[in-house]
C-alpha atoms as a PDB file:
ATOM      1  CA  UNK A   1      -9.831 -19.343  -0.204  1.00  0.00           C
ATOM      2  CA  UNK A   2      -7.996 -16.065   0.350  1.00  0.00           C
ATOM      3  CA  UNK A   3      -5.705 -14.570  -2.511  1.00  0.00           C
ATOM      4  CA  UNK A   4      -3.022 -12.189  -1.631  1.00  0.00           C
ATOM      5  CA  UNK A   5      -1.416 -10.208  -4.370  1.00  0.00           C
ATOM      6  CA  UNK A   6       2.188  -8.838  -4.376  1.00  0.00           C
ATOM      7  CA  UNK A   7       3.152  -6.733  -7.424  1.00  0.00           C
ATOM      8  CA  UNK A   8       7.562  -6.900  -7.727  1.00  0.00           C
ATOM      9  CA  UNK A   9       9.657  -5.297  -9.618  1.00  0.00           C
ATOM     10  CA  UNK A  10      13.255  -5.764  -8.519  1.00  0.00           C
ATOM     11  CA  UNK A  11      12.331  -6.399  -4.889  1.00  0.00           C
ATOM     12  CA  UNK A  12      15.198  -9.113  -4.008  1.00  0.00           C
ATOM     13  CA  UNK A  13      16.449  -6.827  -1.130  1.00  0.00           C
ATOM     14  CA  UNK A  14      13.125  -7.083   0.499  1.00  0.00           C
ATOM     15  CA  UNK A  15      10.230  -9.219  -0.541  1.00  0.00           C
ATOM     16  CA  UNK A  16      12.026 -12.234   1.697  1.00  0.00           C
ATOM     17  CA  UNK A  17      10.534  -9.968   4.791  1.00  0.00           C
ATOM     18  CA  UNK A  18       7.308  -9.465   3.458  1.00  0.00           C
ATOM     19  CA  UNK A  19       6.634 -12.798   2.554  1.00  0.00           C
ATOM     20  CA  UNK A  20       7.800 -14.259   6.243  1.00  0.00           C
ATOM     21  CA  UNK A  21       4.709 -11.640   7.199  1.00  0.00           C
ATOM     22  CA  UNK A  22       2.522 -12.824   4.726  1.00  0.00           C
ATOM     23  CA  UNK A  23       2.674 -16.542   5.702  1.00  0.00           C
ATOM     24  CA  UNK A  24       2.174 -15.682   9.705  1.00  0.00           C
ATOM     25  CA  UNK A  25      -0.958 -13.448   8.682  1.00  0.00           C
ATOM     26  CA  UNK A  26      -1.752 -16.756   6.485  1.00  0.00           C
ATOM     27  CA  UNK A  27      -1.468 -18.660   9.275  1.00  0.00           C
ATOM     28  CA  UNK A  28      -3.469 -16.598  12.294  1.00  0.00           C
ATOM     29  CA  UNK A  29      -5.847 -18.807  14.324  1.00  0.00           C
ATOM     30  CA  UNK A  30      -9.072 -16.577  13.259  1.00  0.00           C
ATOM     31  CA  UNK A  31      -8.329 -17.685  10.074  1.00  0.00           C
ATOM     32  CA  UNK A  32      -9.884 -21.032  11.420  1.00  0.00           C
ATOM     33  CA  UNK A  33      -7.458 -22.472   8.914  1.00  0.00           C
ATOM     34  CA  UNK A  34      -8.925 -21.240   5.283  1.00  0.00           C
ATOM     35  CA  UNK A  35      -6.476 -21.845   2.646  1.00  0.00           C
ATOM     36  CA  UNK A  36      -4.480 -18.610   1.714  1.00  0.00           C
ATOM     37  CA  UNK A  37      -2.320 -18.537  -1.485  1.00  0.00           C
ATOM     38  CA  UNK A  38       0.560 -15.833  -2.236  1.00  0.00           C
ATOM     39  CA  UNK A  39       1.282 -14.940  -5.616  1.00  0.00           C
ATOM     40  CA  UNK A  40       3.533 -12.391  -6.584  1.00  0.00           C
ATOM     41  CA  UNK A  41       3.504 -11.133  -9.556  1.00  0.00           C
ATOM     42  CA  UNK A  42       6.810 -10.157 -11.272  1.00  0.00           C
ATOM     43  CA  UNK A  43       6.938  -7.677 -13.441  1.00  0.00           C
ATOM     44  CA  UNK A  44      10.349  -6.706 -15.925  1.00  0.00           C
ATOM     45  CA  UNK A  45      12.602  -8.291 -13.141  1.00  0.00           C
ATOM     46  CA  UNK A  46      15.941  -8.681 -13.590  1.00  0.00           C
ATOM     47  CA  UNK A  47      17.064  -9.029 -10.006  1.00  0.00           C
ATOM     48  CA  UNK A  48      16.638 -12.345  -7.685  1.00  0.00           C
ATOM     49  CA  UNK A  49      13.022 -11.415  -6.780  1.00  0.00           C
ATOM     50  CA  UNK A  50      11.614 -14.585  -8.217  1.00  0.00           C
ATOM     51  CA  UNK A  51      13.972 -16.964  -6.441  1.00  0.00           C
ATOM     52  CA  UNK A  52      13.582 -15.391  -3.412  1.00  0.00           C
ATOM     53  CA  UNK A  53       9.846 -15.440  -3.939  1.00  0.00           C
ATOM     54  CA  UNK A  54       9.442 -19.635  -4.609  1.00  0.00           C
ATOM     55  CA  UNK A  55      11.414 -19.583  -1.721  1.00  0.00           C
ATOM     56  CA  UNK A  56       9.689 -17.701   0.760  1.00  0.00           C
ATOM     57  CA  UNK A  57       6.226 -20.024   0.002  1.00  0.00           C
ATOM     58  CA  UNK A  58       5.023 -17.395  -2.821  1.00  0.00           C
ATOM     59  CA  UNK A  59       3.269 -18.540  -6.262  1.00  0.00           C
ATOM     60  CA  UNK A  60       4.967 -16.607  -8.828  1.00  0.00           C
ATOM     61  CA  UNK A  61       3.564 -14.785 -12.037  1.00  0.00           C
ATOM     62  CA  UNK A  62       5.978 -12.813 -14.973  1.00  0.00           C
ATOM     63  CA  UNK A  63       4.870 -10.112 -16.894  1.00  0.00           C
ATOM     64  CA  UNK A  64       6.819  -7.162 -18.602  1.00  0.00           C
ATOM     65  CA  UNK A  65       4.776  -4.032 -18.085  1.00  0.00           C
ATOM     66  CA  UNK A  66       6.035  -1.586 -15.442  1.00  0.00           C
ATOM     67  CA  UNK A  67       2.636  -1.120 -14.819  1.00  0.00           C
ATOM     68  CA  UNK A  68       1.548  -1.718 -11.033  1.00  0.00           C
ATOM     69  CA  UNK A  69      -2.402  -1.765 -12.144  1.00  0.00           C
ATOM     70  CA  UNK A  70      -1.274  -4.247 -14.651  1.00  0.00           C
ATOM     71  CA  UNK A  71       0.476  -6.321 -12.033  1.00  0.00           C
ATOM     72  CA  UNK A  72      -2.134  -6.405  -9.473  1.00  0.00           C
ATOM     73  CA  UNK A  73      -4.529  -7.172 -12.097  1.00  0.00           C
ATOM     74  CA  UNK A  74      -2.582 -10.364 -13.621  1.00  0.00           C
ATOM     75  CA  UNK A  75      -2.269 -11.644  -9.865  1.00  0.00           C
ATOM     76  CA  UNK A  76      -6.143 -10.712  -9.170  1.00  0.00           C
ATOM     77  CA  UNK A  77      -7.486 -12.224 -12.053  1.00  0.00           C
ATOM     78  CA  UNK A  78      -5.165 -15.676 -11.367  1.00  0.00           C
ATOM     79  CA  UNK A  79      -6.400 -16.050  -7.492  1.00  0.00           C
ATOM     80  CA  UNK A  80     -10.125 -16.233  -8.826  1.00  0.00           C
ATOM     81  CA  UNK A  81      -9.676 -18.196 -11.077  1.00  0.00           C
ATOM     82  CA  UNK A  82      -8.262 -20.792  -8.188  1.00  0.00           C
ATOM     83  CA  UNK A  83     -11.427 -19.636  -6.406  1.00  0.00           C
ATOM     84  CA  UNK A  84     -10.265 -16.806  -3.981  1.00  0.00           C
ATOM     85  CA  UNK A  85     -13.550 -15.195  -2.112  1.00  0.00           C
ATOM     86  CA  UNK A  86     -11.361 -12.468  -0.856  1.00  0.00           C
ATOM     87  CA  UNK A  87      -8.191 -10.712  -2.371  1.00  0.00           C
ATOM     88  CA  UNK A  88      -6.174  -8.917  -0.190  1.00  0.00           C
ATOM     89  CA  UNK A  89      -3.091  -6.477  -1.895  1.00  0.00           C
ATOM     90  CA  UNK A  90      -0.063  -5.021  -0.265  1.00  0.00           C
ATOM     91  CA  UNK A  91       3.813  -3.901  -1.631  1.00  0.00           C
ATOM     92  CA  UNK A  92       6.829  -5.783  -1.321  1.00  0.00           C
ATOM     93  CA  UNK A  93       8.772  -3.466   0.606  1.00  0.00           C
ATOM     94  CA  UNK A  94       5.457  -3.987   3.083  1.00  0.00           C
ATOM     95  CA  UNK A  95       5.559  -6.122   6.405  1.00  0.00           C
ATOM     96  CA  UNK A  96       1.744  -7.030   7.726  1.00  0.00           C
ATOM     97  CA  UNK A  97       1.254  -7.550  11.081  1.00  0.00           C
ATOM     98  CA  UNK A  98       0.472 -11.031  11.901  1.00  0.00           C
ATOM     99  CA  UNK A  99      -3.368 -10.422  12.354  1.00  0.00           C
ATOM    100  CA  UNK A 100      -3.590  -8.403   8.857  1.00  0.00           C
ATOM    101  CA  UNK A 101      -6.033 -10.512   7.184  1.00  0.00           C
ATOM    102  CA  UNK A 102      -8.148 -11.696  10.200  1.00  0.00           C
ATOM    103  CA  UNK A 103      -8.605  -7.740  11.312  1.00  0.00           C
ATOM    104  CA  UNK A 104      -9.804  -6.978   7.286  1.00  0.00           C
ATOM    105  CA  UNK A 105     -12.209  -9.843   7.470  1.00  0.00           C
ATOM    106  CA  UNK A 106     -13.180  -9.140  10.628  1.00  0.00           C
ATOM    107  CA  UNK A 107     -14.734  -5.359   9.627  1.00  0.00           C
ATOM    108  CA  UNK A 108     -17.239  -7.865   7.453  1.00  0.00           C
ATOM    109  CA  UNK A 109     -17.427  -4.834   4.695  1.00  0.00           C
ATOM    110  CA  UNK A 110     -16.652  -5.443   0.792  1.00  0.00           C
ATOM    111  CA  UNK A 111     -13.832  -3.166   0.652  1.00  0.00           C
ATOM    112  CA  UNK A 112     -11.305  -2.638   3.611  1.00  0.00           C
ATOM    113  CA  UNK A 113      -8.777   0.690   3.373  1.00  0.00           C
ATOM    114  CA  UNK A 114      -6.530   0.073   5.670  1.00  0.00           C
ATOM    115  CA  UNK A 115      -3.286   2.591   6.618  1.00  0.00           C
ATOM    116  CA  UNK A 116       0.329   2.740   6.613  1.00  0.00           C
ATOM    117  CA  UNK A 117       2.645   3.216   8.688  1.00  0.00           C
ATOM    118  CA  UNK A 118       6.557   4.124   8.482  1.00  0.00           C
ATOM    119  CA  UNK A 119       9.380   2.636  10.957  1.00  0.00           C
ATOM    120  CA  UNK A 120      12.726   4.083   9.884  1.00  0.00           C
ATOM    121  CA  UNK A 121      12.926   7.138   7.736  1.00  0.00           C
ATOM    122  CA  UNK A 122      16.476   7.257   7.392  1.00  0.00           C
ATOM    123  CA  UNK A 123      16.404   6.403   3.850  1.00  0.00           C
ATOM    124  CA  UNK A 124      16.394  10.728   3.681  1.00  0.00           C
ATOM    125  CA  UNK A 125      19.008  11.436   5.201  1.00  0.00           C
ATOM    126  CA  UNK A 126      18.959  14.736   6.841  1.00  0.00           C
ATOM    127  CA  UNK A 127      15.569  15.082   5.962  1.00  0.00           C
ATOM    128  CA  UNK A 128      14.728  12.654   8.100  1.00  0.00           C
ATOM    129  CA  UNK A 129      13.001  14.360  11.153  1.00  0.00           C
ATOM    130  CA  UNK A 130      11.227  16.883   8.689  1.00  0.00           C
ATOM    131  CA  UNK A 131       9.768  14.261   6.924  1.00  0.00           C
ATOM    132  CA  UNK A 132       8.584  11.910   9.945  1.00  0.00           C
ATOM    133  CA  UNK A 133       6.981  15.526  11.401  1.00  0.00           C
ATOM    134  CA  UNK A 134       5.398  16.274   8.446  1.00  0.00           C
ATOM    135  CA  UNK A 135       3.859  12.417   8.073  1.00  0.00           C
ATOM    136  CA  UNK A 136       2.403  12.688  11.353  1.00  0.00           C
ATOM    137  CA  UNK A 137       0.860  16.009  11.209  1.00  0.00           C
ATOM    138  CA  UNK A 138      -0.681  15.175   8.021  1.00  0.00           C
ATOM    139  CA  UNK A 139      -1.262  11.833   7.928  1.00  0.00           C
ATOM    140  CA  UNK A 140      -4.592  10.430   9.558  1.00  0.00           C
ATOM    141  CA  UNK A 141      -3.967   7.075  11.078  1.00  0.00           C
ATOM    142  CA  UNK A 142      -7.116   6.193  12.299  1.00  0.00           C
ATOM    143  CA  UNK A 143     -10.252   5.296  11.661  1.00  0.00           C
ATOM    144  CA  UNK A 144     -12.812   6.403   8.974  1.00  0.00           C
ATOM    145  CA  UNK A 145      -9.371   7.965   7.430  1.00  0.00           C
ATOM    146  CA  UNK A 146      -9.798   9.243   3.552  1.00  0.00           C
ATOM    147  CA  UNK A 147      -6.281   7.097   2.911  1.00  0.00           C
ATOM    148  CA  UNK A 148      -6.226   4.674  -0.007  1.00  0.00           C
ATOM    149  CA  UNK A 149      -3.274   2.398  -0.520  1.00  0.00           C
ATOM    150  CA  UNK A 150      -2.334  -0.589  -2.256  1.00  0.00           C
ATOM    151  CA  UNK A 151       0.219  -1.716   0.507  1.00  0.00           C
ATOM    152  CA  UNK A 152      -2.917  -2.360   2.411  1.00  0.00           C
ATOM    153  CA  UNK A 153      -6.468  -2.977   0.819  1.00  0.00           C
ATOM    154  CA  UNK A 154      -8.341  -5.624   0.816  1.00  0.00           C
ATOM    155  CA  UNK A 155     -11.758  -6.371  -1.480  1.00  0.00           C
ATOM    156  CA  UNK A 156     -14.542  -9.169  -1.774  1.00  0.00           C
ATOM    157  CA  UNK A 157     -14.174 -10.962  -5.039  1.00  0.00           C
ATOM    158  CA  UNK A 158     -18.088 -10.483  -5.862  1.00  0.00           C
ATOM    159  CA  UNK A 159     -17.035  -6.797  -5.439  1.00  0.00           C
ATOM    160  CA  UNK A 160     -13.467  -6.659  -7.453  1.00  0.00           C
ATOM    161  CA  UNK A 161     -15.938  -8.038 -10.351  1.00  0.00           C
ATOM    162  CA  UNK A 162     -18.368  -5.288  -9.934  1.00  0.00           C
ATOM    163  CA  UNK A 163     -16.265  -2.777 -10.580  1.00  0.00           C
ATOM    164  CA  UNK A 164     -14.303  -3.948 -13.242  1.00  0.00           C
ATOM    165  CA  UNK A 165     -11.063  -5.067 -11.517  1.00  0.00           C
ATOM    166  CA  UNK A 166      -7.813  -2.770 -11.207  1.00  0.00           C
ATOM    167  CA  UNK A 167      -7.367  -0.750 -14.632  1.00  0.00           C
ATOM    168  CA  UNK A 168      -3.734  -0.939 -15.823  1.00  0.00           C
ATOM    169  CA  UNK A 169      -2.477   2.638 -14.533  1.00  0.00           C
ATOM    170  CA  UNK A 170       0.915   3.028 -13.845  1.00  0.00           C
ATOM    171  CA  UNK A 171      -0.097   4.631 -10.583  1.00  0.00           C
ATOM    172  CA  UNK A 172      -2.699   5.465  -8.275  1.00  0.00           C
ATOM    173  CA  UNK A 173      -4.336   1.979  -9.849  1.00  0.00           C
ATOM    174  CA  UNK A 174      -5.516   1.710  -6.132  1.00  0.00           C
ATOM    175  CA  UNK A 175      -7.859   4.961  -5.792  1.00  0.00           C
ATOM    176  CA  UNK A 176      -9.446   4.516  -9.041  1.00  0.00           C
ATOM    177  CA  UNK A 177     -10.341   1.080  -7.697  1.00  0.00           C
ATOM    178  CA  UNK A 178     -12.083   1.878  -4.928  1.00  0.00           C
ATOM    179  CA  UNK A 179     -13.651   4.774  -6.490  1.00  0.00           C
ATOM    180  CA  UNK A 180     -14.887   2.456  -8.980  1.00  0.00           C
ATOM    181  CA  UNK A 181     -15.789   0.572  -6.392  1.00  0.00           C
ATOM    182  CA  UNK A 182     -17.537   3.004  -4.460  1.00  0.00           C
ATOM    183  CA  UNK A 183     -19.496   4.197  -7.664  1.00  0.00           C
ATOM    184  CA  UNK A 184     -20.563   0.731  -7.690  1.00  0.00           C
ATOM    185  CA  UNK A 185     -22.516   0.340  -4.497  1.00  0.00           C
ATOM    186  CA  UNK A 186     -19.881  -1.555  -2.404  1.00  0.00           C
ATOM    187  CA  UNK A 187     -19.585  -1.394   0.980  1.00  0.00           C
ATOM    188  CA  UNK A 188     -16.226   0.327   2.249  1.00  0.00           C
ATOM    189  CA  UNK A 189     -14.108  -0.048   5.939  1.00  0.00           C
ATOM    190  CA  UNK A 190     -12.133   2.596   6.357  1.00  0.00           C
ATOM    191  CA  UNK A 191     -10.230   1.300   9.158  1.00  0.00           C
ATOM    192  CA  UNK A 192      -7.055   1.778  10.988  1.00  0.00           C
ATOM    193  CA  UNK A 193      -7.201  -1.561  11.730  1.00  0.00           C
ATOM    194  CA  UNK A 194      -5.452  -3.830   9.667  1.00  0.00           C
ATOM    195  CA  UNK A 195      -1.652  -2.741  10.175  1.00  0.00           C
ATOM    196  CA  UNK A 196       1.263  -2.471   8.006  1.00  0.00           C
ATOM    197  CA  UNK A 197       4.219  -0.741   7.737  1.00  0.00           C
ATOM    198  CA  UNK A 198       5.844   0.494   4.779  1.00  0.00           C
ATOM    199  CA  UNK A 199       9.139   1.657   3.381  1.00  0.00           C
ATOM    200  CA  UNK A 200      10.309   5.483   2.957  1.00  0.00           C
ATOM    201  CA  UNK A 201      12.752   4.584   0.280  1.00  0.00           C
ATOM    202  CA  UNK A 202      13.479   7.387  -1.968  1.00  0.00           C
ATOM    203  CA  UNK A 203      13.875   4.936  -4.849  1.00  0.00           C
ATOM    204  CA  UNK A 204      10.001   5.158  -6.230  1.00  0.00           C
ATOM    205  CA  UNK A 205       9.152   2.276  -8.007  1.00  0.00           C
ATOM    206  CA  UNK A 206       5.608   3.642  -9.350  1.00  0.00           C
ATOM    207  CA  UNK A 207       6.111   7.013 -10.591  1.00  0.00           C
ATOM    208  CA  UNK A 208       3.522   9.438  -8.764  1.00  0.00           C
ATOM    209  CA  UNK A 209       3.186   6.905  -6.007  1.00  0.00           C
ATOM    210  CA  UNK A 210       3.958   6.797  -2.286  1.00  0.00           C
ATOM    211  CA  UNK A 211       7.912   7.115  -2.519  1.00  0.00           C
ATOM    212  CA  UNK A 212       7.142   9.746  -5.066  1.00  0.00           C
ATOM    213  CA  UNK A 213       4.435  11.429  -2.547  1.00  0.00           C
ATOM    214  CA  UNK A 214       7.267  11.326  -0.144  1.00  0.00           C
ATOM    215  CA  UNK A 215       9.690  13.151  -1.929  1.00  0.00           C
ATOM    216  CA  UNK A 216       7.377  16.058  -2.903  1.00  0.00           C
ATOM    217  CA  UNK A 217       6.409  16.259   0.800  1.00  0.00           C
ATOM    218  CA  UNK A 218      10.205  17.013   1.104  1.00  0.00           C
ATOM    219  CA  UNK A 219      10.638  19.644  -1.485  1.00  0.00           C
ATOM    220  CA  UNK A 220       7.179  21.316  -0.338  1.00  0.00           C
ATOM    221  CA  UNK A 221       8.806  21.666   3.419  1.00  0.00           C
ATOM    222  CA  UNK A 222      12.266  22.805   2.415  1.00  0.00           C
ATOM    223  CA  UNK A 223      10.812  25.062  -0.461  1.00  0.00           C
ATOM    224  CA  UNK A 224       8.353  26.961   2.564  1.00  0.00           C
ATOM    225  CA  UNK A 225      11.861  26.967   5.162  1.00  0.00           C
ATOM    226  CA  UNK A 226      13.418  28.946   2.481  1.00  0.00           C
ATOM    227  CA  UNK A 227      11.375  31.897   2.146  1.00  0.00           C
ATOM    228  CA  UNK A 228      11.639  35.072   3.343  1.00  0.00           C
ATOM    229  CA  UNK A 229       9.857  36.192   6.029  1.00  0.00           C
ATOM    230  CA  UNK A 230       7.865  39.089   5.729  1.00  0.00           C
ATOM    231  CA  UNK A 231       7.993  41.625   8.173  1.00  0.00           C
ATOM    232  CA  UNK A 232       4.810  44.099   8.257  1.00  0.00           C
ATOM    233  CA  UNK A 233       5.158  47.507  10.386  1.00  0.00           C
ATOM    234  CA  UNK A 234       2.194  48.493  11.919  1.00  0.00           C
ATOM    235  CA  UNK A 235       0.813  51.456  10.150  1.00  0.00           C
ATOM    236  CA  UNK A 236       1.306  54.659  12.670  1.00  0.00           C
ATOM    237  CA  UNK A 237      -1.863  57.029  12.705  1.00  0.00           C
ATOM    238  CA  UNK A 238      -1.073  60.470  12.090  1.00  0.00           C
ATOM    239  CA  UNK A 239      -1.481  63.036  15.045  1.00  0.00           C
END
């Protein structure tokens, strides 16, 4: 069986979409038809997001946290225990493509690190255009890319009990996973492979994680388009 874990907290407006994504990657003919269960794990909701997850297929799990490691742990921990041989993560503001999970198992490593990409930046406003510039001159989205993200990663439960499982950070829960992971032996994909894309909402839900890393991409370009330049006269050699 294949587990995939969806931490939520407040995610009415969007987890409908992911989980329509989820249940056509479920569903891919590679899959050969291997059971896949969905469980999202809800943590201090106060929105719809549970309704809307039962609804969209999704096994649901409450905790009250605000801790992302936490969440993805709860969910990990419940899919082996039903037997999962391979958890897969992503966000709920995350669509996968429809070949998501055949294209991580396909890579046949113990860890997959897959990218992300962004469709509509206009969550920023006017920042917009600087921001989609600076993602793609900085952002490596291919592969054997240094990119870790819990919108798309996928791990071999042998592996996930290696290295201890996700600790309960509230953020970057995902890179000291697969570091831990790493440190552990396990082999790693870093592949451009499996696709997703991913929100640019300004409204983090992890502090410090990729809405946050967003934001301070913004203030670091406007804060360098506001200096001064320098001008430097060239030194003049007496006669």
């Amino acid at each position: 069986m294949i587990g995939i874990v969806v931490p939520a907290h407040n995610e009415e407006a969007c987890i409908s979409a992911c989980l329509v994504a989820l249940q056509d990657a479920a569903r891919h003919t590679e899959l050969a038809g291997e059971r896949v269960e969905i469980f999202v794990v809800l943590d201090s909701c106060t929105d719809a997001t549970g309704v809307f997850a039962c609804a969209g297929g999704a096994t649901t799990l409450s905790i009250r946290a605000k801790n992302v490691g936490m969440a993805r742990a709860v969910g990990a921990e419940a899919l082996l225990a039903r037997g999962a041989r391979w958890l897969a993560f992503t966000d709920a503001d995350t669509i996968v493509s429809p070949s998501w999970l055949a294209d991580q198992l396909s890579l046949r490593a113990e860890v997959v690190c897959g990218t992300v990409a962004v469709a509509d930046w206009t969550p920023h406003g006017a920042h917009a255009p600087l921001l989609a510039w600076h993602f793609e001159q900085t952002y490596t989205d291919d592969e054997g890319h240094s990119h870790i993200h819990g919108a798309n990663l996928g791990v071999c439960a042998a592996a996930y009990r290696r290295a201890g499982g996700f600790r309960h950070l509230a953020c970057s829960e995902d890179v000291a996973l697969v570091n831990a992971l790493v440190a552990c032996g396990a082999s790693v994909a870093w592949s451009a492979k499996p696709r997703v894309i991913t929100s640019a909402r300004k409204d983090a839900r992890a502090v410090g994680g990729f809405a946050d890393a967003l934001l301070g991409a913004v203030a670091q370009r406007l804060e360098a388009a506001s200096r001064p330049l320098l001008l430097v006269t060239p030194a003049v050699a007496n006669p």
